[in-house]
mmCIF file of C-alpha atoms in Angstrom:
data_model
loop_
_atom_site.group_PDB
_atom_site.id
_atom_site.type_symbol
_atom_site.label_atom_id
_atom_site.label_comp_id
_atom_site.label_asym_id
_atom_site.label_seq_id
_atom_site.Cartn_x
_atom_site.Cartn_y
_atom_site.Cartn_z
ATOM 1 C CA UNK A 30 36.279 34.218 30.560
ATOM 2 C CA UNK A 31 39.885 35.025 30.310
ATOM 3 C CA UNK A 32 39.273 38.234 32.014
ATOM 4 C CA UNK A 33 37.047 36.623 34.763
ATOM 5 C CA UNK A 34 40.070 34.437 35.644
ATOM 6 C CA UNK A 35 42.875 37.243 35.963
ATOM 7 C CA UNK A 36 40.442 39.253 38.469
ATOM 8 C CA UNK A 37 40.192 35.770 40.734
ATOM 9 C CA UNK A 38 43.892 35.458 40.608
ATOM 10 C CA UNK A 39 44.204 39.239 41.885
ATOM 11 C CA UNK A 40 42.059 38.620 44.873
ATOM 12 C CA UNK A 41 43.729 35.796 45.551
ATOM 13 C CA UNK A 42 47.166 37.423 46.003
ATOM 14 C CA UNK A 43 45.487 40.039 47.802
ATOM 15 C CA UNK A 44 44.153 37.676 50.480
ATOM 16 C CA UNK A 45 47.442 35.758 50.798
ATOM 17 C CA UNK A 46 49.285 38.797 51.348
ATOM 18 C CA UNK A 47 46.935 40.128 53.995
ATOM 19 C CA UNK A 48 47.410 36.902 55.844
ATOM 20 C CA UNK A 49 51.186 36.572 55.642
ATOM 21 C CA UNK A 50 51.006 40.563 57.416
ATOM 22 C CA UNK A 51 48.685 38.962 59.971
ATOM 23 C CA UNK A 52 50.933 36.307 60.662
ATOM 24 C CA UNK A 53 53.798 38.263 60.936
ATOM 25 C CA UNK A 54 51.914 40.861 63.402
ATOM 26 C CA UNK A 55 50.843 37.968 65.532
ATOM 27 C CA UNK A 56 54.520 36.493 65.921
ATOM 28 C CA UNK A 57 55.732 40.012 66.978
ATOM 29 C CA UNK A 58 53.306 40.499 69.514
ATOM 30 C CA UNK A 59 53.978 36.764 70.815
ATOM 31 C CA UNK A 60 57.604 38.085 70.911
ATOM 32 C CA UNK A 61 57.170 40.858 72.975
ATOM 33 C CA UNK A 62 54.304 39.172 75.232
ATOM 34 C CA UNK A 63 57.041 36.073 76.094
ATOM 35 C CA UNK A 64 59.705 39.495 76.736
ATOM 36 C CA UNK A 65 57.357 41.126 79.101
ATOM 37 C CA UNK A 66 56.115 38.208 80.594
ATOM 38 C CA UNK A 67 59.507 36.889 81.752
ATOM 39 C CA UNK A 68 59.764 33.496 79.538
ATOM 40 C CA UNK A 69 62.195 35.109 77.824
ATOM 41 C CA UNK A 70 65.260 36.844 79.969
ATOM 42 C CA UNK A 71 66.307 40.000 78.213
ATOM 43 C CA UNK A 72 69.950 40.822 78.385
ATOM 44 C CA UNK A 73 70.687 44.279 79.480
ATOM 45 C CA UNK A 74 73.828 45.946 80.854
ATOM 46 C CA UNK A 75 74.135 47.176 84.466
ATOM 47 C CA UNK A 76 76.286 49.824 86.212
ATOM 48 C CA UNK A 77 77.177 49.641 89.971
ATOM 49 C CA UNK A 78 76.203 52.380 92.012
ATOM 50 C CA UNK A 79 79.293 54.798 92.350
ATOM 51 C CA UNK A 80 80.317 56.463 95.493
ATOM 52 C CA UNK A 81 82.411 59.559 95.733
ATOM 53 C CA UNK A 82 83.210 62.818 97.563
ATOM 54 C CA UNK A 83 81.413 65.229 95.308
ATOM 55 C CA UNK A 84 81.825 69.518 95.267
ATOM 56 C CA UNK A 85 78.916 71.351 95.686
ATOM 57 C CA UNK A 86 78.823 74.577 93.525
ATOM 58 C CA UNK A 87 75.955 76.516 93.900
ATOM 59 C CA UNK A 88 74.770 78.678 91.015
ATOM 60 C CA UNK A 89 74.240 82.273 91.867
ATOM 61 C CA UNK A 90 73.127 85.451 90.167
ATOM 62 C CA UNK A 91 74.320 88.970 91.502
ATOM 63 C CA UNK A 92 75.432 92.507 90.326
ATOM 64 C CA UNK A 93 78.952 93.842 90.875
ATOM 65 C CA UNK A 94 79.382 96.521 93.614
ATOM 66 C CA UNK A 95 82.277 99.255 93.826
ATOM 67 C CA UNK A 96 84.540 98.791 97.006
ATOM 68 C CA UNK A 97 84.712 102.176 97.445
ATOM 69 C CA UNK A 98 82.956 105.162 95.620
ATOM 70 C CA UNK A 99 83.549 108.912 96.595
ATOM 71 C CA UNK A 100 81.415 111.986 95.493
ATOM 72 C CA UNK A 101 83.546 114.801 95.050
ATOM 73 C CA UNK A 102 82.096 118.084 96.394
ATOM 74 C CA UNK A 103 83.167 121.743 96.909
ATOM 75 C CA UNK A 104 84.107 122.555 100.948
ATOM 76 C CA UNK A 105 84.277 126.341 100.198
ATOM 77 C CA UNK A 106 82.037 128.734 97.711
ATOM 78 C CA UNK A 107 83.807 130.323 94.655
ATOM 79 C CA UNK A 108 84.224 130.228 91.000
ATOM 80 C CA UNK A 109 85.841 127.401 89.120
ATOM 81 C CA UNK A 110 89.368 128.417 87.194
ATOM 82 C CA UNK A 111 90.381 124.966 85.854
ATOM 83 C CA UNK A 112 89.815 121.427 86.013
ATOM 84 C CA UNK A 113 92.816 119.283 85.796
ATOM 85 C CA UNK A 114 91.928 115.466 84.826
ATOM 86 C CA UNK A 115 90.350 114.064 81.872
ATOM 87 C CA UNK A 116 87.055 112.426 82.545
ATOM 88 C CA UNK A 117 86.697 108.362 82.787
ATOM 89 C CA UNK A 118 90.650 108.621 83.756
ATOM 90 C CA UNK A 119 92.541 106.979 86.833
ATOM 91 C CA UNK A 120 93.392 109.673 89.526
ATOM 92 C CA UNK A 121 95.313 108.979 92.595
ATOM 93 C CA UNK A 122 94.603 109.840 96.003
ATOM 94 C CA UNK A 123 95.611 113.335 96.588
ATOM 95 C CA UNK A 124 96.023 114.338 92.887
ATOM 96 C CA UNK A 125 94.141 117.874 92.343
ATOM 97 C CA UNK A 126 91.126 117.691 90.314
ATOM 98 C CA UNK A 127 89.715 121.358 90.776
ATOM 99 C CA UNK A 128 90.794 125.043 91.238
ATOM 100 C CA UNK A 129 88.221 127.374 92.851
ATOM 101 C CA UNK A 130 89.150 131.102 92.728
ATOM 102 C CA UNK A 131 91.457 131.632 95.727
ATOM 103 C CA UNK A 132 91.393 135.495 95.680
ATOM 104 C CA UNK A 133 88.864 136.093 98.473
ATOM 105 C CA UNK A 134 90.581 133.659 100.565
ATOM 106 C CA UNK A 135 93.676 134.928 100.428
ATOM 107 C CA UNK A 136 92.317 138.186 101.291
ATOM 108 C CA UNK A 137 90.541 136.623 104.291
ATOM 109 C CA UNK A 138 93.414 134.963 105.560
ATOM 110 C CA UNK A 139 95.848 138.163 105.201
ATOM 111 C CA UNK A 140 93.051 140.093 107.380
ATOM 112 C CA UNK A 141 93.393 136.967 109.653
ATOM 113 C CA UNK A 142 96.768 137.291 110.332
ATOM 114 C CA UNK A 143 96.604 141.206 110.371
ATOM 115 C CA UNK A 144 94.315 140.687 113.296
ATOM 116 C CA UNK A 145 97.005 138.362 114.685
ATOM 117 C CA UNK A 146 99.556 140.652 114.962
ATOM 118 C CA UNK A 147 97.235 143.487 116.109
ATOM 119 C CA UNK A 148 96.404 140.701 118.915
ATOM 120 C CA UNK A 149 100.099 139.621 119.929
ATOM 121 C CA UNK A 150 100.854 143.358 120.054
ATOM 122 C CA UNK A 151 98.270 144.040 122.733
ATOM 123 C CA UNK A 152 99.149 140.967 124.711
ATOM 124 C CA UNK A 153 102.738 142.175 124.716
ATOM 125 C CA UNK A 154 101.655 145.826 125.683
ATOM 126 C CA UNK A 155 99.215 143.917 128.428
ATOM 127 C CA UNK A 156 101.957 141.527 129.816
ATOM 128 C CA UNK A 157 104.750 144.400 130.206
ATOM 129 C CA UNK A 158 101.907 145.931 132.312
ATOM 130 C CA UNK A 159 100.874 142.774 134.563
ATOM 131 C CA UNK A 160 104.588 142.146 135.108
ATOM 132 C CA UNK A 161 105.066 146.069 136.503
ATOM 133 C CA UNK A 162 101.792 145.747 138.848
ATOM 134 C CA UNK A 163 103.229 142.441 139.974
ATOM 135 C CA UNK A 164 105.899 143.956 141.340
ATOM 136 C CA UNK A 165 104.367 147.084 142.656
ATOM 137 C CA UNK A 166 101.472 145.210 144.557
ATOM 138 C CA UNK A 167 104.296 143.861 146.939
ATOM 139 C CA UNK A 168 104.771 147.441 148.322
ATOM 140 C CA UNK A 169 101.632 148.668 148.493
ATOM 141 C CA UNK A 170 102.079 151.216 145.717
ATOM 142 C CA UNK A 171 99.123 150.412 144.008
ATOM 143 C CA UNK A 172 95.646 149.271 145.012
ATOM 144 C CA UNK A 173 94.346 145.437 144.450
ATOM 145 C CA UNK A 174 91.686 146.881 141.908
ATOM 146 C CA UNK A 175 94.462 148.042 139.671
ATOM 147 C CA UNK A 176 96.149 144.874 139.853
ATOM 148 C CA UNK A 177 93.410 142.715 139.231
ATOM 149 C CA UNK A 178 92.298 144.741 136.324
ATOM 150 C CA UNK A 179 96.086 144.215 134.971
ATOM 151 C CA UNK A 180 95.820 140.655 135.513
ATOM 152 C CA UNK A 181 92.290 140.804 133.779
ATOM 153 C CA UNK A 182 93.716 142.562 130.430
ATOM 154 C CA UNK A 183 96.318 140.305 130.245
ATOM 155 C CA UNK A 184 94.435 137.002 130.139
ATOM 156 C CA UNK A 185 91.748 138.721 127.907
ATOM 157 C CA UNK A 186 95.291 139.436 125.550
ATOM 158 C CA UNK A 187 95.700 135.912 125.647
ATOM 159 C CA UNK A 188 92.453 134.708 124.693
ATOM 160 C CA UNK A 189 92.600 137.213 122.061
ATOM 161 C CA UNK A 190 95.831 135.897 120.461
ATOM 162 C CA UNK A 191 94.612 132.314 120.450
ATOM 163 C CA UNK A 192 90.992 133.695 118.469
ATOM 164 C CA UNK A 193 93.406 135.613 116.171
ATOM 165 C CA UNK A 194 95.301 132.205 115.469
ATOM 166 C CA UNK A 195 92.255 129.863 115.452
ATOM 167 C CA UNK A 196 91.110 132.520 112.808
ATOM 168 C CA UNK A 197 94.278 132.124 110.943
ATOM 169 C CA UNK A 198 93.980 128.099 110.759
ATOM 170 C CA UNK A 199 90.937 128.676 109.436
ATOM 171 C CA UNK A 200 91.539 130.891 106.828
ATOM 172 C CA UNK A 201 94.702 128.550 105.878
ATOM 173 C CA UNK A 202 92.230 125.810 105.349
ATOM 174 C CA UNK A 203 89.543 127.508 103.624
ATOM 175 C CA UNK A 204 92.676 128.910 101.093
ATOM 176 C CA UNK A 205 93.513 124.988 100.665
ATOM 177 C CA UNK A 206 89.952 123.726 99.877
ATOM 178 C CA UNK A 207 90.111 125.943 96.540
ATOM 179 C CA UNK A 208 92.258 123.106 95.534
ATOM 180 C CA UNK A 209 90.046 120.333 95.343
ATOM 181 C CA UNK A 210 91.848 116.845 95.558
ATOM 182 C CA UNK A 211 90.992 113.177 94.826
ATOM 183 C CA UNK A 212 90.081 111.424 98.138
ATOM 184 C CA UNK A 213 90.285 108.318 97.129
ATOM 185 C CA UNK A 214 92.128 106.293 93.950
ATOM 186 C CA UNK A 215 89.718 105.245 91.127
ATOM 187 C CA UNK A 216 88.466 105.926 88.007
ATOM 188 C CA UNK A 217 86.632 109.223 87.842
ATOM 189 C CA UNK A 218 83.380 109.679 86.109
ATOM 190 C CA UNK A 219 82.268 113.069 84.024
ATOM 191 C CA UNK A 220 82.605 116.394 85.541
ATOM 192 C CA UNK A 221 79.365 118.033 86.515
ATOM 193 C CA UNK A 222 81.049 121.489 86.597
ATOM 194 C CA UNK A 223 83.184 123.481 84.496
ATOM 195 C CA UNK A 224 85.350 126.534 84.267
ATOM 196 C CA UNK A 225 83.431 129.459 85.251
ATOM 197 C CA UNK A 226 80.930 127.414 87.216
ATOM 198 C CA UNK A 227 79.844 129.008 90.472
ATOM 199 C CA UNK A 228 79.857 125.871 93.344
ATOM 200 C CA UNK A 229 78.811 126.500 96.877
ATOM 201 C CA UNK A 230 79.185 124.939 99.871
ATOM 202 C CA UNK A 231 76.925 122.111 100.546
ATOM 203 C CA UNK A 232 75.555 122.052 96.663
ATOM 204 C CA UNK A 233 73.083 119.138 96.500
ATOM 205 C CA UNK A 234 75.005 118.149 93.127
ATOM 206 C CA UNK A 235 78.467 116.397 93.068
ATOM 207 C CA UNK A 236 81.590 118.078 91.120
ATOM 208 C CA UNK A 237 82.163 114.697 89.865
ATOM 209 C CA UNK A 238 82.403 110.676 91.114
ATOM 210 C CA UNK A 239 85.311 108.697 91.800
ATOM 211 C CA UNK A 240 84.732 104.680 91.731
ATOM 212 C CA UNK A 241 87.499 102.186 92.621
ATOM 213 C CA UNK A 242 86.871 99.317 90.488
ATOM 214 C CA UNK A 243 90.172 97.216 91.605
ATOM 215 C CA UNK A 244 89.382 95.112 93.470
ATOM 216 C CA UNK A 245 85.000 94.614 93.419
ATOM 217 C CA UNK A 246 82.507 93.486 94.917
ATOM 218 C CA UNK A 247 79.863 90.671 93.280
ATOM 219 C CA UNK A 248 76.591 90.560 95.776
ATOM 220 C CA UNK A 249 74.848 87.109 95.063
ATOM 221 C CA UNK A 250 71.862 85.852 96.485
ATOM 222 C CA UNK A 251 71.593 82.634 97.992
ATOM 223 C CA UNK A 252 67.823 80.967 98.444
ATOM 224 C CA UNK A 253 67.200 80.206 102.037
ATOM 225 C CA UNK A 254 66.159 76.753 101.199
ATOM 226 C CA UNK A 255 69.639 76.089 99.773
ATOM 227 C CA UNK A 256 71.306 77.644 102.981
ATOM 228 C CA UNK A 257 69.160 75.610 105.496
ATOM 229 C CA UNK A 258 69.720 72.416 103.365
ATOM 230 C CA UNK A 259 73.701 72.528 103.554
ATOM 231 C CA UNK A 260 73.572 73.967 107.336
ATOM 232 C CA UNK A 261 71.633 70.123 107.992
ATOM 233 C CA UNK A 262 73.885 68.444 105.998
ATOM 234 C CA UNK A 263 76.783 69.874 108.072
ATOM 235 C CA UNK A 264 74.990 68.736 111.264
ATOM 236 C CA UNK A 265 74.551 65.666 110.187
ATOM 237 C CA UNK A 266 78.193 65.168 109.305
ATOM 238 C CA UNK A 267 77.247 64.512 105.399
ATOM 239 C CA UNK A 268 79.049 67.558 104.285
ATOM 240 C CA UNK A 269 82.244 69.465 104.645
ATOM 241 C CA UNK A 270 81.887 73.403 104.330
ATOM 242 C CA UNK A 271 84.753 75.162 101.932
ATOM 243 C CA UNK A 272 86.712 76.499 104.807
ATOM 244 C CA UNK A 273 90.130 76.583 103.358
ATOM 245 C CA UNK A 274 89.846 77.488 100.013
ATOM 246 C CA UNK A 275 90.042 81.282 99.494
ATOM 247 C CA UNK A 276 89.598 81.157 95.821
ATOM 248 C CA UNK A 277 86.127 79.473 95.631
ATOM 249 C CA UNK A 278 84.355 81.374 93.212
ATOM 250 C CA UNK A 279 83.907 81.129 89.417
ATOM 251 C CA UNK A 280 82.878 84.284 87.885
ATOM 252 C CA UNK A 281 80.690 84.370 83.941
ATOM 253 C CA UNK A 282 79.850 87.378 82.602
ATOM 254 C CA UNK A 283 76.598 88.381 80.821
ATOM 255 C CA UNK A 284 77.317 86.549 77.489
ATOM 256 C CA UNK A 285 78.669 83.469 79.337
ATOM 257 C CA UNK A 286 82.537 84.264 79.222
ATOM 258 C CA UNK A 287 84.292 83.017 82.280
ATOM 259 C CA UNK A 288 86.694 85.439 83.868
ATOM 260 C CA UNK A 289 90.278 83.946 84.404
ATOM 261 C CA UNK A 290 90.079 85.405 87.804
ATOM 262 C CA UNK A 291 88.466 83.935 90.946
ATOM 263 C CA UNK A 292 86.585 85.220 93.980
ATOM 264 C CA UNK A 293 87.123 85.308 97.268
ATOM 265 C CA UNK A 294 83.991 84.594 99.648
ATOM 266 C CA UNK A 295 83.943 87.667 102.161
ATOM 267 C CA UNK A 296 81.140 87.159 104.011
ATOM 268 C CA UNK A 297 77.070 86.236 104.208
ATOM 269 C CA UNK A 298 74.534 88.351 105.820
ATOM 270 C CA UNK A 299 73.104 87.159 109.180
ATOM 271 C CA UNK A 300 69.302 88.411 107.999
ATOM 272 C CA UNK A 301 67.131 87.741 104.992
ATOM 273 C CA UNK A 302 66.171 90.339 102.397
ATOM 274 C CA UNK A 303 62.674 90.522 102.642
ATOM 275 C CA UNK A 304 61.977 91.587 99.183
ATOM 276 C CA UNK A 305 64.064 88.690 97.381
ATOM 277 C CA UNK A 306 63.760 85.879 100.218
ATOM 278 C CA UNK A 307 67.537 85.885 99.590
ATOM 279 C CA UNK A 308 70.843 86.053 101.949
ATOM 280 C CA UNK A 309 73.104 88.325 100.450
ATOM 281 C CA UNK A 310 76.425 86.836 99.935
ATOM 282 C CA UNK A 311 79.457 89.058 98.955
ATOM 283 C CA UNK A 312 82.115 88.081 97.028
ATOM 284 C CA UNK A 313 85.823 89.898 96.491
ATOM 285 C CA UNK A 314 87.605 89.963 92.859
ATOM 286 C CA UNK A 315 90.455 91.484 91.448
ATOM 287 C CA UNK A 316 89.490 93.591 88.360
ATOM 288 C CA UNK A 317 92.638 94.961 86.898
ATOM 289 C CA UNK A 318 91.273 94.562 83.495
ATOM 290 C CA UNK A 319 88.074 96.660 84.754
ATOM 291 C CA UNK A 320 85.901 93.820 83.017
ATOM 292 C CA UNK A 321 83.569 94.148 85.872
ATOM 293 C CA UNK A 322 81.950 97.462 86.277
ATOM 294 C CA UNK A 323 79.286 98.396 89.137
ATOM 295 C CA UNK A 324 75.405 97.254 88.355
ATOM 296 C CA UNK A 325 76.905 94.811 85.667
ATOM 297 C CA UNK A 326 75.140 91.365 85.904
ATOM 298 C CA UNK A 327 77.130 88.529 87.129
ATOM 299 C CA UNK A 328 76.493 84.525 87.023
ATOM 300 C CA UNK A 329 78.725 82.777 89.777
ATOM 301 C CA UNK A 330 79.950 79.304 90.849
ATOM 302 C CA UNK A 331 80.379 79.090 94.687
ATOM 303 C CA UNK A 332 82.722 76.146 95.830
ATOM 304 C CA UNK A 333 80.531 75.601 99.260
ATOM 305 C CA UNK A 334 82.171 72.652 100.070
ATOM 306 C CA UNK A 335 82.480 68.613 100.040
ATOM 307 C CA UNK A 336 79.491 66.452 100.079
ATOM 308 C CA UNK A 337 80.544 62.852 101.259
ATOM 309 C CA UNK A 338 79.764 59.470 100.266
ATOM 310 C CA UNK A 339 77.393 60.927 97.381
ATOM 311 C CA UNK A 340 75.723 58.149 95.107
ATOM 312 C CA UNK A 341 76.081 58.569 91.450
ATOM 313 C CA UNK A 342 74.045 56.676 89.051
ATOM 314 C CA UNK A 343 74.830 57.365 84.884
ATOM 315 C CA UNK A 344 72.109 60.014 83.364
ATOM 316 C CA UNK A 345 71.252 57.448 80.683
ATOM 317 C CA UNK A 346 69.523 55.304 83.396
ATOM 318 C CA UNK A 347 67.130 57.968 85.022
ATOM 319 C CA UNK A 348 63.972 57.578 83.642
ATOM 320 C CA UNK A 349 61.237 60.549 83.927
ATOM 321 C CA UNK A 350 57.779 59.520 84.549
ATOM 322 C CA UNK A 351 54.708 62.040 83.628
ATOM 323 C CA UNK A 352 54.060 63.076 87.047
ATOM 324 C CA UNK A 353 57.571 64.781 87.679
ATOM 325 C CA UNK A 354 59.286 61.719 89.274
ATOM 326 C CA UNK A 355 62.373 59.960 88.461
ATOM 327 C CA UNK A 356 63.076 56.362 88.393
ATOM 328 C CA UNK A 357 65.454 53.591 87.466
ATOM 329 C CA UNK A 358 65.495 50.031 86.989
ATOM 330 C CA UNK A 359 67.829 47.711 89.274
ATOM 331 C CA UNK A 360 68.538 44.156 89.359
ATOM 332 C CA UNK A 361 66.367 42.493 92.225
ATOM 333 C CA UNK A 362 66.389 38.751 93.238
ATOM 334 C CA UNK A 363 66.541 36.041 90.670
ATOM 335 C CA UNK A 364 67.556 38.638 88.138
ATOM 336 C CA UNK A 365 64.079 40.421 88.000
ATOM 337 C CA UNK A 366 63.471 43.888 87.409
ATOM 338 C CA UNK A 367 63.129 46.131 90.315
ATOM 339 C CA UNK A 368 61.483 49.689 90.099
ATOM 340 C CA UNK A 369 63.065 52.579 92.277
ATOM 341 C CA UNK A 370 61.885 55.814 92.409
ATOM 342 C CA UNK A 371 64.539 58.068 93.179
ATOM 343 C CA UNK A 372 65.511 61.818 93.769
ATOM 344 C CA UNK A 373 67.852 63.470 91.990
ATOM 345 C CA UNK A 374 70.376 65.992 93.915
ATOM 346 C CA UNK A 375 72.335 67.521 91.200
ATOM 347 C CA UNK A 376 74.525 66.488 88.391
ATOM 348 C CA UNK A 377 78.373 65.908 87.801
ATOM 349 C CA UNK A 378 79.684 65.362 84.178
ATOM 350 C CA UNK A 379 77.734 62.306 82.881
ATOM 351 C CA UNK A 380 76.237 60.963 86.042
ATOM 352 C CA UNK A 381 73.166 62.112 88.398
ATOM 353 C CA UNK A 382 74.063 62.851 92.128
ATOM 354 C CA UNK A 383 70.721 60.816 93.829
ATOM 355 C CA UNK A 384 70.348 61.986 97.417
ATOM 356 C CA UNK A 385 67.541 59.190 98.101
ATOM 357 C CA UNK A 386 65.705 56.085 96.812
ATOM 358 C CA UNK A 387 68.810 54.082 96.192
ATOM 359 C CA UNK A 388 71.358 51.887 98.334
ATOM 360 C CA UNK A 389 75.061 51.465 97.203
ATOM 361 C CA UNK A 390 75.072 48.183 96.241
ATOM 362 C CA UNK A 391 72.432 48.500 93.926
ATOM 363 C CA UNK A 392 72.835 47.616 90.071
ATOM 364 C CA UNK A 393 71.547 50.189 88.091
ATOM 365 C CA UNK A 394 69.857 48.963 84.283
ATOM 366 C CA UNK A 395 71.407 50.921 81.667
ATOM 367 C CA UNK A 396 69.891 49.139 78.237
ATOM 368 C CA UNK A 397 66.752 48.570 76.909
ATOM 369 C CA UNK A 398 64.632 50.419 79.362
ATOM 370 C CA UNK A 399 62.028 50.767 77.144
ATOM 371 C CA UNK A 400 60.746 47.256 77.013
ATOM 372 C CA UNK A 401 61.686 46.461 80.602
ATOM 373 C CA UNK A 402 58.574 46.143 83.321
ATOM 374 C CA UNK A 403 59.008 45.197 86.755
ATOM 375 C CA UNK A 404 60.065 41.613 88.032
ATOM 376 C CA UNK A 405 61.105 40.809 84.045
ATOM 377 C CA UNK A 406 63.844 38.539 83.764
ATOM 378 C CA UNK A 407 66.882 39.642 83.055
ATOM 379 C CA UNK A 408 70.706 38.491 81.897
ATOM 380 C CA UNK A 409 72.893 40.988 83.502
ATOM 381 C CA UNK A 410 75.981 42.273 81.836
ATOM 382 C CA UNK A 411 78.443 44.553 83.404
ATOM 383 C CA UNK A 412 78.874 47.089 81.341
ATOM 384 C CA UNK A 413 82.554 47.809 82.303
ATOM 385 C CA UNK A 414 83.722 44.294 81.167
ATOM 386 C CA UNK A 415 80.538 43.429 78.856
ATOM 387 C CA UNK A 416 80.334 39.734 80.625
ATOM 388 C CA UNK A 417 77.548 38.058 81.837
ATOM 389 C CA UNK A 418 77.236 38.514 85.597
ATOM 390 C CA UNK A 419 76.458 35.608 87.784
ATOM 391 C CA UNK A 420 73.156 35.247 88.714
ATOM 392 C CA UNK A 421 71.894 36.861 91.502
ATOM 393 C CA UNK A 422 70.063 34.875 94.238
ATOM 394 C CA UNK A 423 70.617 36.855 97.474
#
């Protein structure tokens, strides 16, 4: 009998607990229903839409390109006697890089000079004969034919001297070309030829390559849609292009490190690259420490200008919907909640830039966003001074 009473006591306790849970659950539901139904004004913080002129940056990617590149090639044929530079070093314009065997070209120069001397001797003889015949023709001591032959021989001798002089000049140039000089100042790469190698004029492989790294170009790709939006905003007077600031490009290496040097926007192409659908933008950057190398991947923030009278709202006020759109809650007439779909045009610090969907006098709700519903009653509290705002009866 005692055992039966203990069992009834347990059943009674369990039933009482279940009743209490049901009552508490019902009370919670009634409270939420009251809040959502508008019978209870929910205290919410709000922030006024901020209006500011926002610098517009384009985040672009591209690759570094050398400003100047020169392939060192032989202009005469011969055997390499000596290489004067160290691979990977900086060479100056006019610095000798290679010495080609000059023996053959020295002989050609000597032969050309001898031919010139012979031509000059022939010219001297022809000139004496021509001068003599010029006097005799006046007294009819010689025939007109003899005079013409003397005159022709003199002119032929003059031409022979000119040809011999040109041959000497050519031989001197060829002899000079046996010394291979740096055409530009820059960093020279590896040598493709060694001492004892035979090089020929117009050979396919260059002897070496010199690359100028300071400054260096960064070729970036700007999307057509971004370019069109910027130009349309300029036409509407909503955007001031950055025309006065020369150093308007911030650069980042592939590892994310920001460079101390800023780039200067050189120009943008007037055609669209059909393979990428991008417009090429070229930036010139100082590169005295040679951090940037041709072909290196670079990320850049290009200051395109200023977007005037931009509308800013705190990022915490934005609600992302399942369909991909964004919305905010604003305080409407009689302090009720109004839902507005907005278009985000970018971000700056802790704010989003709103390009469509808001007015400059809207009050944006920034708290209790999870429990708010359109048309719900709220008590606005200015987030700047934490004081309840006056009732909005407009």
